[in-house]
């Protein structure tokens, strides 16, 4: 019987080792690697739940944001990410309205947000999200 009581998200990467290093060492997330299940890993979310990351040789990065981090101060988060070697200026298209740091500051009424990529090219965002978006 289907019950929607244990959902989780997942996404693919072509190089599990590089992804583990990025999510664990660069971003500081809790990662559990599994030798079974094709060598994937889970990222534990601080407020519960997890994301399963699995290897896929012919992986193509998503053309949308796969993971969002709600932060109190987008500018400080971007400065910290940049200090860790993460590039946050990934869009040059004026339609995204990003400044020199890659921060879109309330573009078209949206939240302040910046995007960056993981080693697989997947798009990740940091932003000051509304409580309605985060469930907080």
PDB file of C-alpha atoms in Angstrom:
ATOM      1  CA  UNK A   1       0.000   0.000   0.000  1.00  0.00           C
ATOM      2  CA  UNK A   2       1.254   3.477  -0.854  1.00  0.00           C
ATOM      3  CA  UNK A   3       1.648   5.893   2.037  1.00  0.00           C
ATOM      4  CA  UNK A   4       3.409   9.223   1.516  1.00  0.00           C
ATOM      5  CA  UNK A   5       5.071   9.239   4.945  1.00  0.00           C
ATOM      6  CA  UNK A   6       8.777   8.803   4.057  1.00  0.00           C
ATOM      7  CA  UNK A   7       9.537  10.902   0.991  1.00  0.00           C
ATOM      8  CA  UNK A   8      13.048  11.916   0.006  1.00  0.00           C
ATOM      9  CA  UNK A   9      14.637  13.632  -2.937  1.00  0.00           C
ATOM     10  CA  UNK A  10      17.446  12.385  -5.160  1.00  0.00           C
ATOM     11  CA  UNK A  11      19.673  13.513  -7.982  1.00  0.00           C
ATOM     12  CA  UNK A  12      22.503  12.113 -10.093  1.00  0.00           C
ATOM     13  CA  UNK A  13      26.200  12.875 -10.412  1.00  0.00           C
ATOM     14  CA  UNK A  14      28.811  11.315 -12.700  1.00  0.00           C
ATOM     15  CA  UNK A  15      31.576  11.265 -10.048  1.00  0.00           C
ATOM     16  CA  UNK A  16      30.471  10.199  -6.567  1.00  0.00           C
ATOM     17  CA  UNK A  17      33.875  10.844  -4.980  1.00  0.00           C
ATOM     18  CA  UNK A  18      33.955  14.454  -6.221  1.00  0.00           C
ATOM     19  CA  UNK A  19      30.371  14.987  -5.077  1.00  0.00           C
ATOM     20  CA  UNK A  20      31.090  13.538  -1.620  1.00  0.00           C
ATOM     21  CA  UNK A  21      34.089  15.833  -1.220  1.00  0.00           C
ATOM     22  CA  UNK A  22      32.040  18.845  -2.318  1.00  0.00           C
ATOM     23  CA  UNK A  23      28.959  18.238  -0.149  1.00  0.00           C
ATOM     24  CA  UNK A  24      30.895  16.971   2.879  1.00  0.00           C
ATOM     25  CA  UNK A  25      34.180  18.897   2.809  1.00  0.00           C
ATOM     26  CA  UNK A  26      33.294  22.107   0.981  1.00  0.00           C
ATOM     27  CA  UNK A  27      29.707  22.660   2.124  1.00  0.00           C
ATOM     28  CA  UNK A  28      30.097  20.901   5.502  1.00  0.00           C
ATOM     29  CA  UNK A  29      27.077  18.617   5.177  1.00  0.00           C
ATOM     30  CA  UNK A  30      26.726  15.191   6.788  1.00  0.00           C
ATOM     31  CA  UNK A  31      27.245  12.523   4.143  1.00  0.00           C
ATOM     32  CA  UNK A  32      26.847   8.749   4.416  1.00  0.00           C
ATOM     33  CA  UNK A  33      28.406   6.704   1.612  1.00  0.00           C
ATOM     34  CA  UNK A  34      26.929   3.342   0.625  1.00  0.00           C
ATOM     35  CA  UNK A  35      29.002   0.663  -1.073  1.00  0.00           C
ATOM     36  CA  UNK A  36      25.771  -1.068  -2.015  1.00  0.00           C
ATOM     37  CA  UNK A  37      23.153   0.626  -4.208  1.00  0.00           C
ATOM     38  CA  UNK A  38      25.756   1.395  -6.846  1.00  0.00           C
ATOM     39  CA  UNK A  39      27.944   3.437  -4.530  1.00  0.00           C
ATOM     40  CA  UNK A  40      25.632   6.367  -3.907  1.00  0.00           C
ATOM     41  CA  UNK A  41      25.433   8.461  -0.773  1.00  0.00           C
ATOM     42  CA  UNK A  42      22.929  10.347   1.316  1.00  0.00           C
ATOM     43  CA  UNK A  43      23.096  13.932   2.460  1.00  0.00           C
ATOM     44  CA  UNK A  44      21.436  14.333   5.852  1.00  0.00           C
ATOM     45  CA  UNK A  45      19.346  17.472   6.163  1.00  0.00           C
ATOM     46  CA  UNK A  46      19.760  19.385   9.440  1.00  0.00           C
ATOM     47  CA  UNK A  47      16.047  19.441  10.238  1.00  0.00           C
ATOM     48  CA  UNK A  48      15.453  15.815   9.277  1.00  0.00           C
ATOM     49  CA  UNK A  49      15.169  13.881   6.076  1.00  0.00           C
ATOM     50  CA  UNK A  50      17.813  13.189   3.488  1.00  0.00           C
ATOM     51  CA  UNK A  51      18.708  13.392  -0.169  1.00  0.00           C
ATOM     52  CA  UNK A  52      20.014  10.358  -2.025  1.00  0.00           C
ATOM     53  CA  UNK A  53      22.770  11.073  -4.571  1.00  0.00           C
ATOM     54  CA  UNK A  54      23.474   8.316  -7.052  1.00  0.00           C
ATOM     55  CA  UNK A  55      26.058   7.735  -9.771  1.00  0.00           C
ATOM     56  CA  UNK A  56      25.066   8.048 -13.405  1.00  0.00           C
ATOM     57  CA  UNK A  57      27.818   7.868 -16.022  1.00  0.00           C
ATOM     58  CA  UNK A  58      25.906   9.777 -18.687  1.00  0.00           C
ATOM     59  CA  UNK A  59      24.646  12.391 -16.226  1.00  0.00           C
ATOM     60  CA  UNK A  60      23.581  15.720 -17.660  1.00  0.00           C
ATOM     61  CA  UNK A  61      23.123  18.566 -15.174  1.00  0.00           C
ATOM     62  CA  UNK A  62      19.592  19.739 -14.584  1.00  0.00           C
ATOM     63  CA  UNK A  63      18.674  23.069 -16.157  1.00  0.00           C
ATOM     64  CA  UNK A  64      16.954  24.093 -12.926  1.00  0.00           C
ATOM     65  CA  UNK A  65      17.830  24.456  -9.245  1.00  0.00           C
ATOM     66  CA  UNK A  66      17.976  21.043  -7.560  1.00  0.00           C
ATOM     67  CA  UNK A  67      18.739  22.193  -4.005  1.00  0.00           C
ATOM     68  CA  UNK A  68      18.040  25.411  -2.091  1.00  0.00           C
ATOM     69  CA  UNK A  69      19.570  26.672   1.137  1.00  0.00           C
ATOM     70  CA  UNK A  70      17.570  29.223   3.111  1.00  0.00           C
ATOM     71  CA  UNK A  71      19.974  31.695   4.724  1.00  0.00           C
ATOM     72  CA  UNK A  72      19.467  34.788   6.867  1.00  0.00           C
ATOM     73  CA  UNK A  73      22.038  36.878   4.996  1.00  0.00           C
ATOM     74  CA  UNK A  74      22.547  36.124   1.309  1.00  0.00           C
ATOM     75  CA  UNK A  75      25.507  38.470   0.940  1.00  0.00           C
ATOM     76  CA  UNK A  76      27.347  36.869   3.881  1.00  0.00           C
ATOM     77  CA  UNK A  77      26.541  33.378   2.536  1.00  0.00           C
ATOM     78  CA  UNK A  78      27.896  34.314  -0.897  1.00  0.00           C
ATOM     79  CA  UNK A  79      31.050  35.794   0.636  1.00  0.00           C
ATOM     80  CA  UNK A  80      31.575  32.575   2.612  1.00  0.00           C
ATOM     81  CA  UNK A  81      30.961  30.364  -0.443  1.00  0.00           C
ATOM     82  CA  UNK A  82      33.355  32.478  -2.524  1.00  0.00           C
ATOM     83  CA  UNK A  83      36.001  32.135   0.223  1.00  0.00           C
ATOM     84  CA  UNK A  84      35.565  28.344  -0.074  1.00  0.00           C
ATOM     85  CA  UNK A  85      36.328  28.572  -3.789  1.00  0.00           C
ATOM     86  CA  UNK A  86      32.722  28.323  -4.982  1.00  0.00           C
ATOM     87  CA  UNK A  87      31.770  30.562  -7.902  1.00  0.00           C
ATOM     88  CA  UNK A  88      28.376  32.197  -7.416  1.00  0.00           C
ATOM     89  CA  UNK A  89      28.371  34.323 -10.555  1.00  0.00           C
ATOM     90  CA  UNK A  90      27.138  31.587 -12.911  1.00  0.00           C
ATOM     91  CA  UNK A  91      24.561  33.603 -14.859  1.00  0.00           C
ATOM     92  CA  UNK A  92      25.459  36.566 -17.034  1.00  0.00           C
ATOM     93  CA  UNK A  93      22.051  36.859 -18.679  1.00  0.00           C
ATOM     94  CA  UNK A  94      20.490  40.166 -17.591  1.00  0.00           C
ATOM     95  CA  UNK A  95      17.129  38.390 -17.306  1.00  0.00           C
ATOM     96  CA  UNK A  96      18.340  36.908 -14.012  1.00  0.00           C
ATOM     97  CA  UNK A  97      19.206  40.346 -12.669  1.00  0.00           C
ATOM     98  CA  UNK A  98      22.357  39.254 -10.844  1.00  0.00           C
ATOM     99  CA  UNK A  99      25.008  41.664  -9.607  1.00  0.00           C
ATOM    100  CA  UNK A 100      28.808  41.251  -9.694  1.00  0.00           C
ATOM    101  CA  UNK A 101      28.631  38.610  -6.900  1.00  0.00           C
ATOM    102  CA  UNK A 102      25.901  36.663  -8.669  1.00  0.00           C
ATOM    103  CA  UNK A 103      23.153  37.795  -6.286  1.00  0.00           C
ATOM    104  CA  UNK A 104      19.709  38.478  -7.679  1.00  0.00           C
ATOM    105  CA  UNK A 105      18.348  41.090  -5.296  1.00  0.00           C
ATOM    106  CA  UNK A 106      14.577  40.751  -5.259  1.00  0.00           C
ATOM    107  CA  UNK A 107      14.367  40.439  -9.052  1.00  0.00           C
ATOM    108  CA  UNK A 108      10.744  40.649 -10.197  1.00  0.00           C
ATOM    109  CA  UNK A 109       9.558  40.520  -6.582  1.00  0.00           C
ATOM    110  CA  UNK A 110      11.416  37.303  -5.797  1.00  0.00           C
ATOM    111  CA  UNK A 111      13.765  36.661  -2.892  1.00  0.00           C
ATOM    112  CA  UNK A 112      17.411  37.667  -2.780  1.00  0.00           C
ATOM    113  CA  UNK A 113      19.115  34.595  -4.196  1.00  0.00           C
ATOM    114  CA  UNK A 114      22.419  33.414  -5.693  1.00  0.00           C
ATOM    115  CA  UNK A 115      23.210  30.256  -7.578  1.00  0.00           C
ATOM    116  CA  UNK A 116      26.263  28.014  -7.822  1.00  0.00           C
ATOM    117  CA  UNK A 117      27.076  24.588  -9.240  1.00  0.00           C
ATOM    118  CA  UNK A 118      28.270  21.354  -7.681  1.00  0.00           C
ATOM    119  CA  UNK A 119      31.096  19.404  -9.383  1.00  0.00           C
ATOM    120  CA  UNK A 120      28.512  17.656 -11.600  1.00  0.00           C
ATOM    121  CA  UNK A 121      27.119  20.980 -12.834  1.00  0.00           C
ATOM    122  CA  UNK A 122      23.892  20.722 -10.838  1.00  0.00           C
ATOM    123  CA  UNK A 123      22.526  24.132  -9.843  1.00  0.00           C
ATOM    124  CA  UNK A 124      22.219  24.969  -6.137  1.00  0.00           C
ATOM    125  CA  UNK A 125      20.868  28.188  -4.602  1.00  0.00           C
ATOM    126  CA  UNK A 126      21.280  30.194  -1.432  1.00  0.00           C
ATOM    127  CA  UNK A 127      18.574  32.686  -0.690  1.00  0.00           C
ATOM    128  CA  UNK A 128      16.433  34.428   1.838  1.00  0.00           C
ATOM    129  CA  UNK A 129      13.282  32.444   1.195  1.00  0.00           C
ATOM    130  CA  UNK A 130       9.863  33.288   2.549  1.00  0.00           C
ATOM    131  CA  UNK A 131       8.552  31.120   5.395  1.00  0.00           C
ATOM    132  CA  UNK A 132       5.834  29.845   3.050  1.00  0.00           C
ATOM    133  CA  UNK A 133       8.510  28.381   0.759  1.00  0.00           C
ATOM    134  CA  UNK A 134      10.482  26.637   3.499  1.00  0.00           C
ATOM    135  CA  UNK A 135       7.670  25.456   5.745  1.00  0.00           C
ATOM    136  CA  UNK A 136       9.209  27.314   8.694  1.00  0.00           C
TER     137      UNK A 136
END
